[in-house]
XYZ file of N, CA and C in Angstrom:
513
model
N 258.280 133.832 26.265
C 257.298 133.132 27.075
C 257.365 133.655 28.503
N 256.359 133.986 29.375
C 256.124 134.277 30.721
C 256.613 133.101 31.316
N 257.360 133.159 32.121
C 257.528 132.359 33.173
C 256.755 132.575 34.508
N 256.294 131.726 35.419
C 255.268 131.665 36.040
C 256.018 131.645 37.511
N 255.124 132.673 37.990
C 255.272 132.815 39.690
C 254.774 132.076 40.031
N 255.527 131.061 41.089
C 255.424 129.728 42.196
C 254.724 130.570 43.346
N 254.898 131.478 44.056
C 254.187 132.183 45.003
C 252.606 132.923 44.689
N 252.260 132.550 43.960
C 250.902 133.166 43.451
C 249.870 132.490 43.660
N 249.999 131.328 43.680
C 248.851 130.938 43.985
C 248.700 131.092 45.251
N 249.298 131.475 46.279
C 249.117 131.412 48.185
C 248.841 132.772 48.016
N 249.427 133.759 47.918
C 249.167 135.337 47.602
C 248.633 135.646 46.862
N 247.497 135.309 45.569
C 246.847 135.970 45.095
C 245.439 135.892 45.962
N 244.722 135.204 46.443
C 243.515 135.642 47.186
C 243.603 136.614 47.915
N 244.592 136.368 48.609
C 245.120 137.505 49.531
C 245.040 139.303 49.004
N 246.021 139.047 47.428
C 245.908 140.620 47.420
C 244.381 140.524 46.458
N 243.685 139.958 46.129
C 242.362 140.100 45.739
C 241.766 140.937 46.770
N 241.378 140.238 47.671
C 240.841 140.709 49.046
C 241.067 142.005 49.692
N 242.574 142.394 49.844
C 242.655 143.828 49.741
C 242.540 144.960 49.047
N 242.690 144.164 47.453
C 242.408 144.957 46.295
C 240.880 145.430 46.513
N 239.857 144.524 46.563
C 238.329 144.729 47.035
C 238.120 145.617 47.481
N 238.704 145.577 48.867
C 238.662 146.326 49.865
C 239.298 148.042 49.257
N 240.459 148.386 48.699
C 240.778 149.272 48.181
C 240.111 150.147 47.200
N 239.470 148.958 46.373
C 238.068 149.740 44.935
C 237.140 150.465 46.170
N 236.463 150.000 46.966
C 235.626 150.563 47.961
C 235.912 151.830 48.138
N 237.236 152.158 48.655
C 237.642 153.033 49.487
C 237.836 153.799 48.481
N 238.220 153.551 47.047
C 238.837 154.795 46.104
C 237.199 154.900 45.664
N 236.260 154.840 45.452
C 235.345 154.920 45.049
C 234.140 155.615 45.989
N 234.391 155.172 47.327
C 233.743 155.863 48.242
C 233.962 157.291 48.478
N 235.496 157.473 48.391
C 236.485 158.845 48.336
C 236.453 159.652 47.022
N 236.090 158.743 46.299
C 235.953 159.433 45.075
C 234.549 160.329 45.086
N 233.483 159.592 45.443
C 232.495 160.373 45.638
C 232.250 161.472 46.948
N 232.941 161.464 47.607
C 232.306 162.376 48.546
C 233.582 163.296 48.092
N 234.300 163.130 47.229
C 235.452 164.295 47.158
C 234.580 165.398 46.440
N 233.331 164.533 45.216
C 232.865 165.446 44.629
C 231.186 165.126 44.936
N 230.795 166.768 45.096
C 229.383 166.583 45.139
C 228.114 166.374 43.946
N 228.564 165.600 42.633
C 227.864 165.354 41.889
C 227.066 163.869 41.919
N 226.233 163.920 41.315
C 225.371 162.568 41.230
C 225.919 161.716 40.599
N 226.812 161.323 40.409
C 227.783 160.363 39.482
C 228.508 159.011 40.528
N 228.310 158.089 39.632
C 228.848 156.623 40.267
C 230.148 156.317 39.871
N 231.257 156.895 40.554
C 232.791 156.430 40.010
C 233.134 155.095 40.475
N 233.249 153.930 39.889
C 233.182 152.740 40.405
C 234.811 152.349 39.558
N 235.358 152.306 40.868
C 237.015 151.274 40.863
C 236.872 150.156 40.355
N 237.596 149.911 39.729
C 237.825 148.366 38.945
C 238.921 148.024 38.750
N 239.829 148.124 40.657
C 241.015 147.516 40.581
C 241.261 145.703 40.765
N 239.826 145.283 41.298
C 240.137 144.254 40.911
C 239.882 143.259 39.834
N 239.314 144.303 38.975
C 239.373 143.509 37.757
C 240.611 143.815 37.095
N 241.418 144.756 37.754
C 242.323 144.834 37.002
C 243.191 143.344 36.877
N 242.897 143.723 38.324
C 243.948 142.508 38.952
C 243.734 141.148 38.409
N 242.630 141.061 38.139
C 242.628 139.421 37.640
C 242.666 139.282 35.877
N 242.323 140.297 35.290
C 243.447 140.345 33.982
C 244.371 140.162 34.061
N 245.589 140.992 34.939
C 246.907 140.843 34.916
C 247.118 139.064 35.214
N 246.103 138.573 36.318
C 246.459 137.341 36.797
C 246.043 135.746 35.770
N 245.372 136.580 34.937
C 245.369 135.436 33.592
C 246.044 135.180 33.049
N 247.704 136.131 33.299
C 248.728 135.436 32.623
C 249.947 134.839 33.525
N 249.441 134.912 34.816
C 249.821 133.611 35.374
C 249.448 132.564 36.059
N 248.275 132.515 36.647
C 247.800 131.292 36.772
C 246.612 130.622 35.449
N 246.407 129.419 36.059
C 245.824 128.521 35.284
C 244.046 129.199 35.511
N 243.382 128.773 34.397
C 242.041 129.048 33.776
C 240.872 128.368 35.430
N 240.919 127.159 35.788
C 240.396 126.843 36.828
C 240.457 128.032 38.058
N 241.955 127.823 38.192
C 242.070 128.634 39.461
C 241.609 129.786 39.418
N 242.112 130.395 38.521
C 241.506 131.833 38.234
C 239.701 132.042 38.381
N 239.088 131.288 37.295
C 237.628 131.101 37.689
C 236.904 131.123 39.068
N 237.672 130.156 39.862
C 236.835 129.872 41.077
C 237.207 130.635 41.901
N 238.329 131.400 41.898
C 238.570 132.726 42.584
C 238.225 133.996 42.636
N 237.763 134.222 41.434
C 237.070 134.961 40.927
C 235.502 135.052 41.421
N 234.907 133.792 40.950
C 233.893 133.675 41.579
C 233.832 133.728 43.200
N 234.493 132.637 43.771
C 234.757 133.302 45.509
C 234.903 135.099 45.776
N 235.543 135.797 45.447
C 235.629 137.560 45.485
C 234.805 137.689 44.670
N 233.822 137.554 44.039
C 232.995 138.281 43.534
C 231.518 137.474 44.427
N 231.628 136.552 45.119
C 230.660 136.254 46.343
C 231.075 137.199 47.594
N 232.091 137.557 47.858
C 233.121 138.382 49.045
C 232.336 139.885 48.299
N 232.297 140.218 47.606
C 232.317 141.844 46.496
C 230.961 141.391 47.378
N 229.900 140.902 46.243
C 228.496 140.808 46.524
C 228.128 141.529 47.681
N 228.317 140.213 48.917
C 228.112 140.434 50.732
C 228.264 141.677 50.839
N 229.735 142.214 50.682
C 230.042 143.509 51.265
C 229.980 144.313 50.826
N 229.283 144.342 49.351
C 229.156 146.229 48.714
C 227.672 146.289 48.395
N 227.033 144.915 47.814
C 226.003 145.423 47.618
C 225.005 144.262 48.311
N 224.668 143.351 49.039
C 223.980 142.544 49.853
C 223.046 141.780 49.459
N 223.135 141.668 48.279
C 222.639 141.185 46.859
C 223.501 140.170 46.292
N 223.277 138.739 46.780
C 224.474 137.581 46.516
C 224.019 137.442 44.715
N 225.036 137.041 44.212
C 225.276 136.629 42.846
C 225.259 137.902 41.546
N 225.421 138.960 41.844
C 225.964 139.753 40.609
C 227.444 139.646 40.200
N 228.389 140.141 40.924
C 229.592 139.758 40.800
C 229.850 138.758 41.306
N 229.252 137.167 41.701
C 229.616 136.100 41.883
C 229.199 135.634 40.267
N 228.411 135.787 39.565
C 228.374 135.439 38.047
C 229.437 136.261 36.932
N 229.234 137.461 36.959
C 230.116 138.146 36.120
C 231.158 138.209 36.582
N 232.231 138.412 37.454
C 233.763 138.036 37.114
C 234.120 136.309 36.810
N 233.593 135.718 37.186
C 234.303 134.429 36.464
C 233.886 134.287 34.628
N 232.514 135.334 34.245
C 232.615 134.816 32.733
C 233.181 136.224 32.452
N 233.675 136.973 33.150
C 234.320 138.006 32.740
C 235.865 137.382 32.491
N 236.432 136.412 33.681
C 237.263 135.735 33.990
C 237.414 135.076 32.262
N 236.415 134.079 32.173
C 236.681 133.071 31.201
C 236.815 134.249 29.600
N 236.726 135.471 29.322
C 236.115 136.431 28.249
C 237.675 136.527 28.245
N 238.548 136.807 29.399
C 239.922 137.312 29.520
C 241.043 136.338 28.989
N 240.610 135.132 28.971
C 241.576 134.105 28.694
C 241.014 133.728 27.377
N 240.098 133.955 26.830
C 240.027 133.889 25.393
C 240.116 135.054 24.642
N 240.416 136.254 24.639
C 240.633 137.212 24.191
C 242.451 137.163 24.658
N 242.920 137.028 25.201
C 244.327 136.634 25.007
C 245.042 135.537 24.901
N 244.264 134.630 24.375
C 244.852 133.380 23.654
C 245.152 134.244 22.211
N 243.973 134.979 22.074
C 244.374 135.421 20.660
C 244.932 137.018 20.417
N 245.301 137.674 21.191
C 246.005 138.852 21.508
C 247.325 138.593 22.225
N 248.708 139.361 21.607
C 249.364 139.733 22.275
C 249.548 140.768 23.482
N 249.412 140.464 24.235
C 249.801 141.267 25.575
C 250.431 142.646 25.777
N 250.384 143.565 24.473
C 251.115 144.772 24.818
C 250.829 145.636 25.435
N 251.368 146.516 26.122
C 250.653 147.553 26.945
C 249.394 148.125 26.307
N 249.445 148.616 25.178
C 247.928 149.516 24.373
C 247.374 147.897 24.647
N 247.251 146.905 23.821
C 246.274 145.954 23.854
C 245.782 145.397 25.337
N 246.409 145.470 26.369
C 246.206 145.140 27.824
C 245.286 146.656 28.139
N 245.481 147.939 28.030
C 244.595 148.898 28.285
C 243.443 148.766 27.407
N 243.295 148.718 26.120
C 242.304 148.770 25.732
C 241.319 147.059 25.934
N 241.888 146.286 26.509
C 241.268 145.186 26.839
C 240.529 145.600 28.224
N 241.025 146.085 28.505
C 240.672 146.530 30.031
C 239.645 147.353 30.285
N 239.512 148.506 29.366
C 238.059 149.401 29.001
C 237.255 148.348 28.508
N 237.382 147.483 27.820
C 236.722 146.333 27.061
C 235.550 145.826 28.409
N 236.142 145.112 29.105
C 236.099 144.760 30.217
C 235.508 145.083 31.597
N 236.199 146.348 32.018
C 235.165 147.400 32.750
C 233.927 147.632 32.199
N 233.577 148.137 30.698
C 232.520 148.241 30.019
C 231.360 147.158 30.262
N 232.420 145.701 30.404
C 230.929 144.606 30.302
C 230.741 144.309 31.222
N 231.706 144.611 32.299
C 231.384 144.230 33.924
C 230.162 145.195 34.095
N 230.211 146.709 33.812
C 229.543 148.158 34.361
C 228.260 147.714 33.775
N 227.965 147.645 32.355
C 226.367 146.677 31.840
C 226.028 145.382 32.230
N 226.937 144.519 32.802
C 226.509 143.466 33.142
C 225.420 143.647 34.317
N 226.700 144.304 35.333
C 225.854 145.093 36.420
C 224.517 145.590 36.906
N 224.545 146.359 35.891
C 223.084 147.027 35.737
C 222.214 146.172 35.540
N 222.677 145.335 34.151
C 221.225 144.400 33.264
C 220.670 143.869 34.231
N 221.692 143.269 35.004
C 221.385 141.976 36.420
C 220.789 143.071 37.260
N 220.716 144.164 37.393
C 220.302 144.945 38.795
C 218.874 144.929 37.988
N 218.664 145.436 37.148
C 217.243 146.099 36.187
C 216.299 145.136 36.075
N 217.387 143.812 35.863
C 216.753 142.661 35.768
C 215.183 142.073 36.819
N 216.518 142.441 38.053
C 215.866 141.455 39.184
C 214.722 142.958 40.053
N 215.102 143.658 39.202
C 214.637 144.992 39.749
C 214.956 145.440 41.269
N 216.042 145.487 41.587
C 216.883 145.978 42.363
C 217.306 147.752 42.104
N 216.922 147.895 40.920
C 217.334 149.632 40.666
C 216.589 149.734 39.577
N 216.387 151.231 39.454
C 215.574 151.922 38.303
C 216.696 152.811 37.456
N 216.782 152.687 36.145
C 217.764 153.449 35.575
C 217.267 153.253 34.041
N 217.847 154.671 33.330
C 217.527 154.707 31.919
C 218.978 154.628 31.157
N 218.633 154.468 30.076
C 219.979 153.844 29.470
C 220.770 155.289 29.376
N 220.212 156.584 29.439
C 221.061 157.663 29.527
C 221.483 158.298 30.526
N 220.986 157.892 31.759
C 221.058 158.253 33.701
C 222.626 157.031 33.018
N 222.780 155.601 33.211
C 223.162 155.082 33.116
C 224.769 155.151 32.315
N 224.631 155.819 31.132
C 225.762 156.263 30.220
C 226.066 157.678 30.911
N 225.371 158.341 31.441
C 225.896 159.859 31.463
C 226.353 159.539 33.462
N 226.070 159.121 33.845
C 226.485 158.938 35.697
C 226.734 157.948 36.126
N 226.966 156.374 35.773
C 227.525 155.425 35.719
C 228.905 155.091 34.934
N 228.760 154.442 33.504
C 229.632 154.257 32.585
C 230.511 155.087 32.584
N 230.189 156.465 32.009
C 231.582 157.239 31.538
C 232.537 158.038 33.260
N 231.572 158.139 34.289
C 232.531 158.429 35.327
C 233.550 156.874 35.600
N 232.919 156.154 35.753
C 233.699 154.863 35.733
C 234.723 154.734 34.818
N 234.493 154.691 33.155
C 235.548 154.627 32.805
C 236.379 155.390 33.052
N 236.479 156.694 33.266
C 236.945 157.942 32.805
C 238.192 156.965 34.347
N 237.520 157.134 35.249
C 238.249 156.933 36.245
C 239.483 155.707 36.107
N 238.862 154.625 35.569
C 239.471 153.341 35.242
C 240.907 153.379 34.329
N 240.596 154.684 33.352
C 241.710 154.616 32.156
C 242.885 155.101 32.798
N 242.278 156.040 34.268
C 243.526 156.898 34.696
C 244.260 155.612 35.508
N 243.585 154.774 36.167
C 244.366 153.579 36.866
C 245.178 152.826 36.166
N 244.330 152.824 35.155
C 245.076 151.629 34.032
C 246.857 152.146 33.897
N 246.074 153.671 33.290
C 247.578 154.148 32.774
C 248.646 154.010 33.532
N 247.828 154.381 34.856
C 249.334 154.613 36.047
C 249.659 152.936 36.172
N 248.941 152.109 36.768
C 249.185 150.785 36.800
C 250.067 149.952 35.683
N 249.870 150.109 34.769
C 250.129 148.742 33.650
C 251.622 148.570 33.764
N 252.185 149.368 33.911
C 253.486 149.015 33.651
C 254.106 148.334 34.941
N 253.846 148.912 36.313
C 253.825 148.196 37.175
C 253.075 146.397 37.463
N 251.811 146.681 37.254
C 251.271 145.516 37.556
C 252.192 144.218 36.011
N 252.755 144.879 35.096
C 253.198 143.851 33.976
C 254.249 143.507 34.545
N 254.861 144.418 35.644
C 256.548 143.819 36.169
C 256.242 143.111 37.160
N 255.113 143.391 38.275
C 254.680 142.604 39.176
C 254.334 141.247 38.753
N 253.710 140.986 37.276
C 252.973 139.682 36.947
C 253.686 139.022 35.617
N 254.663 139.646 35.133
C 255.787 139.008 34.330
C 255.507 139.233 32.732
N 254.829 140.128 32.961
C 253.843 139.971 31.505
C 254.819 140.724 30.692
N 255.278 140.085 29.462
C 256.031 140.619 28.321
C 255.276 140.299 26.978
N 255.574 141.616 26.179
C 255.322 141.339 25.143
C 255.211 140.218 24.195
């Protein structure tokens, strides 16, 4: 059984907030490193709030989620409520998919592509939706999705083992 960090709930908004701030910067850097038309989009803080579903409680997590993904909104795209809707039911997708999964490293990575995947279409649907952007489902898979993941799996890999010692997560 995980035993639960007493300091997390005061410090997790906190490293949310910088985490935010960090996807920006690896993603901003990511693109001007290369001159292709491709959208490499960081998804360290979704990492982060996977890892954090296995220690705080389902509430907290939600409404925090939702708060940084109103914080995301403002400051990346100025467009309130895309990521103020999708990380909290991304949030609630995470705690029911590991009620019924064990937590192992492969099942925590491949939950995690899971995840990035429905955040990256959520994204869009809601952008296409409100018609905020023009995109075809193959602009979309070929310069969105797969630079994103591609990018995401390499975080994951380097991360997981760290962020599981940081957040207590055992098999």
């Amino acid at each position: 059984m995980m035993q639960k960090r007493k300091y997390f709930p005061y410090t997790l908004p906190v490293i949310f907030f910088l985490v935010m701030l960090v996807d920006g910067h690896i993603s901003s850097s990511i693109l001007g490193l290369f001159s292709v038309p491709m959208d490499f989009t960081s998804n360290l803080l979704l990492m982060f709030l996977m890892f954090a579903t296995f220690q705080m409680g389902k509430p907290y997590l939600v409404i925090w989620s939702g708060l940084i993904g109103l914080l995301y909104d403002s400051y990346f795209y100025n467009v309130i409520g895309i990521n103020l809707v999708l990380l909290p039911i991304i949030v609630l997708l995470m705690y029911g998919l590991f009620e019924h999964v064990i937590p192992s490293t492969f099942t925590i990575i491949l939950s995690f592509i899971v995840f990035v995947t429905l955040l990256s279409v959520g994204r869009v649907f809601l952008l296409v939706l409100f018609k905020l952007t023009e995109t075809t489902i193959l602009d979309f898979f070929a310069r969105t999705l797969a630079p994103t993941l591609l990018l995401n799996i390499l975080l994951i890999a380097i991360l997981v083992v760290p962020l599981k010692k940081m957040f207590n997560v055992k098999k």
